[in-house]
Coordinates of C-alpha atoms and ligand atoms in Angstrom, one line a residue:
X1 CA 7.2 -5.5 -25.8
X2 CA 6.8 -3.8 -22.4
X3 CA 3.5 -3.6 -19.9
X4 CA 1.4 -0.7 -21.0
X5 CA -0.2 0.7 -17.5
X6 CA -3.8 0.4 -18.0
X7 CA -6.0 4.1 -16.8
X8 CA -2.8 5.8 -16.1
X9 CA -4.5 9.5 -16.0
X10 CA -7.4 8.3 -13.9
X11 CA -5.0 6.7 -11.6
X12 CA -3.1 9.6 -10.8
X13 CA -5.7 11.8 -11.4
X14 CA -7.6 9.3 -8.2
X15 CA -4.3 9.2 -6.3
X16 CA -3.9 13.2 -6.8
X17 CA -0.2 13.1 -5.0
X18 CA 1.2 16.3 -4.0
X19 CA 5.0 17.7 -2.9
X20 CA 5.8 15.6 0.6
X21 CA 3.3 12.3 0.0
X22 CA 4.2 9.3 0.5
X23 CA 2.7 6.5 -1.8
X24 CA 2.8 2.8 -2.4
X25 CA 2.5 1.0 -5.6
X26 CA 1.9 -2.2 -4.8
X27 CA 2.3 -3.4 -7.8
X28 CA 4.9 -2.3 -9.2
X29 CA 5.5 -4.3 -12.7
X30 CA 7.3 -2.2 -14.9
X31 CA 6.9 0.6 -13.1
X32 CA 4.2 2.7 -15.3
X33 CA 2.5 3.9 -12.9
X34 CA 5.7 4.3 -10.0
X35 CA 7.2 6.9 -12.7
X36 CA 3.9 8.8 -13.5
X37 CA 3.2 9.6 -10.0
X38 CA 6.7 10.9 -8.8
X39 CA 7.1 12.7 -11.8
X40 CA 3.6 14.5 -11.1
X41 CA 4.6 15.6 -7.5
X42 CA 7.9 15.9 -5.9
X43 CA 6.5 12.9 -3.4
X44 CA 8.0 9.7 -2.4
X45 CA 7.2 6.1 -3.8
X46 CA 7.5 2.7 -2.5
X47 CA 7.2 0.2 -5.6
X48 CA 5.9 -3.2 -4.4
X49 CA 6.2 -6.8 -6.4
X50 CA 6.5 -10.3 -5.0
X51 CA 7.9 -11.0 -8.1
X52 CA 11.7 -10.8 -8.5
X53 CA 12.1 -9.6 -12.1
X54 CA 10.1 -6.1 -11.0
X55 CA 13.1 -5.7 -9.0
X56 CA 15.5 -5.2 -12.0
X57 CA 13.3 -3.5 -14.0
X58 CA 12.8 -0.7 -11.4
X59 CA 16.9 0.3 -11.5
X60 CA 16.2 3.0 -13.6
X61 CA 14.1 4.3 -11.7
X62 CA 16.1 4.1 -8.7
X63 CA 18.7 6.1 -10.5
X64 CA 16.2 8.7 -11.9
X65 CA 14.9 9.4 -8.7
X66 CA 17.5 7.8 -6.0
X67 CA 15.9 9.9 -3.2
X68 CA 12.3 9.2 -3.8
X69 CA 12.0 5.9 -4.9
X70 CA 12.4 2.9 -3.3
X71 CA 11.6 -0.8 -4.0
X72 CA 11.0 -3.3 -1.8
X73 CA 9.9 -7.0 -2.5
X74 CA 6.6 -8.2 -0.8
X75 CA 3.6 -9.3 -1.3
X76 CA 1.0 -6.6 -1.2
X77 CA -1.8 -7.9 0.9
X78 CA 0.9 -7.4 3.8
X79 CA 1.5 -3.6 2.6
X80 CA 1.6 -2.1 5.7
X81 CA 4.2 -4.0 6.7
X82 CA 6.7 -3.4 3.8
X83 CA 5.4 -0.1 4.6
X84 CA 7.0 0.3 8.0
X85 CA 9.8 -2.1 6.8
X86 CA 10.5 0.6 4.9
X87 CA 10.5 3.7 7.6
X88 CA 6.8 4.8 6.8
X89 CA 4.3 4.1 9.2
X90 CA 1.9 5.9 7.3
X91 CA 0.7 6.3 4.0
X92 CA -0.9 8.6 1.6
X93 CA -1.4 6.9 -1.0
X94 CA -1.9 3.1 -2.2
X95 CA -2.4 1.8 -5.8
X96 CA -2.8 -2.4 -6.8
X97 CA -3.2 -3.0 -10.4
X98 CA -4.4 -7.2 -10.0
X99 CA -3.2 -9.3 -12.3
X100 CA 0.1 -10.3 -14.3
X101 CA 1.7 -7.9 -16.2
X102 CA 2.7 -8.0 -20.2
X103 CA 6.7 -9.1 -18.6
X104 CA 5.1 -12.2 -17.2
X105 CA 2.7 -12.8 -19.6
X106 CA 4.8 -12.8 -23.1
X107 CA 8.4 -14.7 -21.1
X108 CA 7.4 -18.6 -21.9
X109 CA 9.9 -19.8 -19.1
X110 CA 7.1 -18.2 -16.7
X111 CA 4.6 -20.7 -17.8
X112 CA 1.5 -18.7 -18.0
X113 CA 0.6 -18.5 -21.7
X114 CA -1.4 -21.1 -23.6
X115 CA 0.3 -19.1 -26.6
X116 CA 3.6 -20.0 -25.9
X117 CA 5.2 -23.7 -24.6
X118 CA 6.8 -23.7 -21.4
X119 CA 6.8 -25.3 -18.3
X120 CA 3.5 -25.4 -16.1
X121 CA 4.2 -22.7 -13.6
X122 CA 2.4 -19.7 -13.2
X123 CA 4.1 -18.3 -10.0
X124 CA 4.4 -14.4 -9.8
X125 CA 6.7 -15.0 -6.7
X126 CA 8.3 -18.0 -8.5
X127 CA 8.2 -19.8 -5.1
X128 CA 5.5 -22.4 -3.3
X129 CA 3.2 -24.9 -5.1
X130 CA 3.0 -24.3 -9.2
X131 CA 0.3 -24.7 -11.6
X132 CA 2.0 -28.4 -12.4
X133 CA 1.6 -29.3 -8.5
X134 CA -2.2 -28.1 -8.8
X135 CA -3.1 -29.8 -11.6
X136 CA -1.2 -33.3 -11.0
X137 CA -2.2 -33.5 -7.7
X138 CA -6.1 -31.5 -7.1
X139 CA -8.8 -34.0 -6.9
X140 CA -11.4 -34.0 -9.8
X141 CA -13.9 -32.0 -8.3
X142 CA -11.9 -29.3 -6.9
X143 CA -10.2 -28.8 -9.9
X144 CA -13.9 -28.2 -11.4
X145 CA -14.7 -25.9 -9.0
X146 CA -11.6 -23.8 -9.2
X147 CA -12.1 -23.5 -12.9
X148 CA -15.6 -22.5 -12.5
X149 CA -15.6 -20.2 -10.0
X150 CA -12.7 -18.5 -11.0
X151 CA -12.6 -18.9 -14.8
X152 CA -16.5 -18.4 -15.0
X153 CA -16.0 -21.7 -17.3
X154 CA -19.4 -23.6 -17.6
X155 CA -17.0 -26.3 -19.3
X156 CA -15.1 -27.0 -15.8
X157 CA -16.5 -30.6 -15.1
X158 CA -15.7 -31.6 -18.6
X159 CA -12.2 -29.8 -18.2
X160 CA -11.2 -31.3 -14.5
X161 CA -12.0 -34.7 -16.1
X162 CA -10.1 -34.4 -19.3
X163 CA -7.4 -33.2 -16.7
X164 CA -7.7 -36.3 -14.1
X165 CA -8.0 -38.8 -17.3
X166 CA -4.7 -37.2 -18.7
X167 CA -2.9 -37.5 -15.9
X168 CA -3.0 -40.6 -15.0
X169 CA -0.6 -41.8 -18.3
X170 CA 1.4 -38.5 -17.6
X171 CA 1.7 -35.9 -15.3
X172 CA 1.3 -32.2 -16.8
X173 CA 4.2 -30.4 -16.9
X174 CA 4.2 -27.7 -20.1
X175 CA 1.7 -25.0 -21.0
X176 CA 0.5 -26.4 -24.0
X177 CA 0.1 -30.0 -22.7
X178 CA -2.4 -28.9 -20.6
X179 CA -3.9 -26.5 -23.2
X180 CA -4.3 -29.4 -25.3
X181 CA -6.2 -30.9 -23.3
X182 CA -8.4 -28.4 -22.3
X183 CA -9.0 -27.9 -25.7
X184 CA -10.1 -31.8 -26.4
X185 CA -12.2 -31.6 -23.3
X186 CA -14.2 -29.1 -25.1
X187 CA -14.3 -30.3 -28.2
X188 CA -12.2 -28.0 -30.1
X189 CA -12.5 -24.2 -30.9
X190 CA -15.1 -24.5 -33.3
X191 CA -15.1 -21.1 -34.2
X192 CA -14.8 -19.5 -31.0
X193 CA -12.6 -16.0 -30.3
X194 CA -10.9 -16.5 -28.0
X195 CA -8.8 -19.7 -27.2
X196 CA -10.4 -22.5 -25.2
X197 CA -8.1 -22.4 -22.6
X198 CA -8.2 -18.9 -21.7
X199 CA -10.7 -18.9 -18.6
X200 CA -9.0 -22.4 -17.4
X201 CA -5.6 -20.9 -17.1
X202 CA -6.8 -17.7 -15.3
X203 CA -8.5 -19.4 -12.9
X204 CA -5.7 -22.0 -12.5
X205 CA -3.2 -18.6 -12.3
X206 CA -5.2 -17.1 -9.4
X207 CA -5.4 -20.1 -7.6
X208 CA -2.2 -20.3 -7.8
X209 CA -1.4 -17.2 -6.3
X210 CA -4.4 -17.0 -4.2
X211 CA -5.1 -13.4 -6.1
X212 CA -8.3 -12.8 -4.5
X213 CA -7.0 -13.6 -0.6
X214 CA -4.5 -10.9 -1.8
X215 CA -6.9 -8.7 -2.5
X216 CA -9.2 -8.9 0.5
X217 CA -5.8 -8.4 2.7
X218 CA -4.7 -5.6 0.5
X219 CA -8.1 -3.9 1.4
X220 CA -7.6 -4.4 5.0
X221 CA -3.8 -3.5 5.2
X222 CA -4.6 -0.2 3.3
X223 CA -6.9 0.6 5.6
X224 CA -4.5 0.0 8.2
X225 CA -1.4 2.0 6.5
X226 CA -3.4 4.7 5.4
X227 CA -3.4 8.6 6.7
X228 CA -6.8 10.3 7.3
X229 CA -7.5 11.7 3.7
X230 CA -5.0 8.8 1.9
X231 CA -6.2 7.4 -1.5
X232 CA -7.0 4.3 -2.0
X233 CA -7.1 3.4 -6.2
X234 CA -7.9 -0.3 -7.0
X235 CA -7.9 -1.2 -10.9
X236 CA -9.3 -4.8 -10.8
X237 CA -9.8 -7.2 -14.5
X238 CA -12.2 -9.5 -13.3
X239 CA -15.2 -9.2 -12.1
X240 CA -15.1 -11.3 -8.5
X241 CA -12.5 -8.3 -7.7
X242 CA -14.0 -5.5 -9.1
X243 CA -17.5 -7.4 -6.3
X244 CA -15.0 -7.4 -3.9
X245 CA -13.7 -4.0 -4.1
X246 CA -17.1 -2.4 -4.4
X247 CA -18.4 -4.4 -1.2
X248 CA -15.0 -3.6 0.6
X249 CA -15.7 0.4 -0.2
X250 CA -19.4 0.3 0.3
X251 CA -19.3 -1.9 4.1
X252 CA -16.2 0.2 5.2
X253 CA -18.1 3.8 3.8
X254 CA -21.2 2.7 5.9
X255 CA -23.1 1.9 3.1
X256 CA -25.1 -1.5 2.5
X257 CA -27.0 -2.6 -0.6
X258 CA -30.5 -3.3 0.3
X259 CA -30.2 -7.0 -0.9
X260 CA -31.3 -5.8 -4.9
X261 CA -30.3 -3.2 -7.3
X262 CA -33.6 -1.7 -7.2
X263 CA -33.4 -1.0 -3.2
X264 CA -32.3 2.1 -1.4
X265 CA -28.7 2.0 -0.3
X266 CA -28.9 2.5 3.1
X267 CA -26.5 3.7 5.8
X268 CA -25.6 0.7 8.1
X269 CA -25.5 1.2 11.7
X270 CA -22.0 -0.3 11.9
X271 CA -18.7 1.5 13.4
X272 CA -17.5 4.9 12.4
X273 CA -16.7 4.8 8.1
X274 CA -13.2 3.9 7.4
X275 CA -13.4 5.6 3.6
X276 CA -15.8 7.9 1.7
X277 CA -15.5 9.9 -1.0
X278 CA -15.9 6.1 -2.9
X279 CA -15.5 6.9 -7.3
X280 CA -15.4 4.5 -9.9
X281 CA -15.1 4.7 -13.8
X282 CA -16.8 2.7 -15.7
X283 CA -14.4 1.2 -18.4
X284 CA -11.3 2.9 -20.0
X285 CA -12.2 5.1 -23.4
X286 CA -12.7 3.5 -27.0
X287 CA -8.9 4.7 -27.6
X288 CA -7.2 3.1 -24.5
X289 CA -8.6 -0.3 -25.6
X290 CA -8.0 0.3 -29.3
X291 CA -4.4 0.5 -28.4
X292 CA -4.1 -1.7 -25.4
X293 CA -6.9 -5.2 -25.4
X294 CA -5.6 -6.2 -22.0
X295 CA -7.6 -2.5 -20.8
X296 CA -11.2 -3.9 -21.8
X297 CA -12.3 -5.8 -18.9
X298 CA -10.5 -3.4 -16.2
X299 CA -12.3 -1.0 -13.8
X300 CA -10.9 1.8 -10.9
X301 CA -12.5 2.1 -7.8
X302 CA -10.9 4.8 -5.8
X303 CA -11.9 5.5 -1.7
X304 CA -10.4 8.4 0.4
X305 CA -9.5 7.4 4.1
X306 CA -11.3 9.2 7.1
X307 CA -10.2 9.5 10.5
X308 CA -12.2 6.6 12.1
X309 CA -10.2 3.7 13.8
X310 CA -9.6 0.8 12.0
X311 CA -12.5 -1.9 11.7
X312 CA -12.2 -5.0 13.5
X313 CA -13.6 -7.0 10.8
X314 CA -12.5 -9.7 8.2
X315 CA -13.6 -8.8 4.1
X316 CA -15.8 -11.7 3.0
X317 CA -14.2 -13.9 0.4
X318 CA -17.8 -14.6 -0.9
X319 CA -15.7 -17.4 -3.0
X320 CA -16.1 -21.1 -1.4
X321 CA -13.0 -22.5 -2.4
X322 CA -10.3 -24.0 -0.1
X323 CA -6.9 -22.6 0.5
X324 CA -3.9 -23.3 -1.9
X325 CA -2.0 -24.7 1.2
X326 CA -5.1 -27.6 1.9
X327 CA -4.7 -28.4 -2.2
X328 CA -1.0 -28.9 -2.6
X329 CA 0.5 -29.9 0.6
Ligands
SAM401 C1 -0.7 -5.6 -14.0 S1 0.9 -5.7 -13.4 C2 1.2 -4.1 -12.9 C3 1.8 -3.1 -13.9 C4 2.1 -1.8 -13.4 N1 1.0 -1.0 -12.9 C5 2.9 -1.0 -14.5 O1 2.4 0.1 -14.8 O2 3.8 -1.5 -15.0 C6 0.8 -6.6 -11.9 C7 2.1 -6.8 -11.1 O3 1.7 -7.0 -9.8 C8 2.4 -8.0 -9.3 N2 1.6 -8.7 -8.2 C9 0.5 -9.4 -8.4 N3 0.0 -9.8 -7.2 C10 0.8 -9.3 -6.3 C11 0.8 -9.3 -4.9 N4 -0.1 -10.0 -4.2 N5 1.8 -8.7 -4.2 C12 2.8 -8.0 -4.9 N6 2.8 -7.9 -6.2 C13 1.8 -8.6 -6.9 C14 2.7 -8.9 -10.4 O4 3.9 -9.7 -10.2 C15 2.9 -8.0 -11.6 O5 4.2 -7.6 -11.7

């Protein structure tokens, strides 16, 4: 089965393009969201993805709409970039959906599913370090720390052992080798929903493709790329993004938290706001997850640009992990 785009209506609705615009969807996947918006405006759309399938799948597009659509291969937190790789220096429109998409997910030669046997991989770009090189070669403790800050999984030390002990009679290199052993190191399902492995391999999956450094340049590079007035839409699945996001939007609107959630937000004293107009909804409706699970955990965060200059500052990771290059050299 195909990728069903998660919030479709709210993401156009956010990214409101009109005749003329010029928009990037930097995430292209199967290109749900690429079709919606230029068949709501007669505007022009870059579709992004760093990895090569998207490209084939967006040929029909191409020939639906051969003088509005465009695809280019890239990674999105270097959007502006592809932008102006692309003969657009400016933008009015950006759109990520994070994550991996149902193509990736359900193909068990792409080696992220616990479901399905394949080999250990895990990368959307299928280039650098895989999740076989991370798990063969991470020491114990860094393996626990990726699984627990980024799975959430208050199993990791027990996991990152089990993982160390099993490697050393034989190096991972399937899905369900390692999902085997995740599911020992825990002592089984024992009636749980979901399947022991899950939070390990999303973790393991973002570390592999450093997701949230993505994220954090995506941010800056739309600030970069967009026009005064240009939408920014970010639909996130997890909630480290969705923190991001909201800190990115409420630092660059002028806005700081006063430290607790029963504090006045108060307007910082910082440069000129980069984006206001900052919207969210809460969760998709009862139907959208009745017909599509992978919806349940997403949220939108949507920003408008304004005309101040760009901000000379670097979005805090607020994750202490190190980088995928010091891991697998
Ligand atoms: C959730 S799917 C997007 C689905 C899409 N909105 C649709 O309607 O079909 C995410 C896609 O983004 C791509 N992707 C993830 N991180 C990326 C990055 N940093 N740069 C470019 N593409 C990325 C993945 O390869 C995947 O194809």
């Amino acid at each position: 089965m195909g990728h069903i785009p998660v919030m479709l209506d709210h993401v156009v609705e956010h990214l409101a393009p009109k005749a003329g615009e010029v928009f990037l969807d930097g995430t292209f996947g199967g290109g749900g969201y690429s079709r919606r918006i230029l068949e709501s405006a007669k505007c022009h759309v870059i579709g992004v993805d760093r990895d090569p399938d998207a490209e084939t799948r967006s040929a029909p597009l191409k020939s639906d709409y051969p003088d509005r659509f465009s695809f280019a291969g890239g990674r999105f937190g270097e959007l502006d970039e592809v932008a102006r790789a692309c003969g657009h220096e400016q933008l009015d429109g950006v759109v990520v959906d994070l994550g991996v998409s149902s193509f990736q997910l359900d193909e068990a030669d792409r080696g992220f599913s616990f479901m399905r046997d394949g080999p250990l991989d895990m990368r959307m770009s299928q280039s650098g370090p895989s999740a076989a090189d991370l798990v063969n070669s991470a020491p114990e403790a860094v393996l626990a720390n990726i699984i627990f800050q980024l799975g959430e999984e208050r199993d990791s030390r027990r996991i990152a052992r089990r993982i160390v002990e099993t490697r050393k009679a034989e190096a991972f290199t399937t899905t369900l080798q390692l999902a085997e052993a995740i599911e020992k190191a825990v002592g089984g399902r024992r009636g749980k929903k979901t399947h022991p492995a899950t939070k390990s391999f999303q973790a393991l999956r973002m570390f592999v493709n450093e997701e949230l450094v993505e994220l954090a340049n995506a941010l800056e590079a739309a600030e970069r790329a967009l026009k005064p007035g240009g939408r920014l839409v970010v639909v996130t699945f997890h909630s480290l993004e969705d923190r991001m996001v909201k800190a990115f939007m409420a630092e660059r609107s002028g806005k700081t938290e006063g430290g607790s959630r029963f504090m006045p937000v108060v307007q910082s004293e910082g440069p000129a706001a980069t984006f206001e107009k900052i919207r969210r909804v809460t969760a998709p409706d009862v139907a959208e997850i009745e017909a599509n699970a992978r919806a349940r955990s997403s949220r939108l965060r949507s920003a408008v640009r304004t005309e101040a200059p760009v901000w000379d500052a670097d979005t805090d990771l607020s994750v202490d992990l190190p980088s995928l290059s010091e891991v697998c050299r």
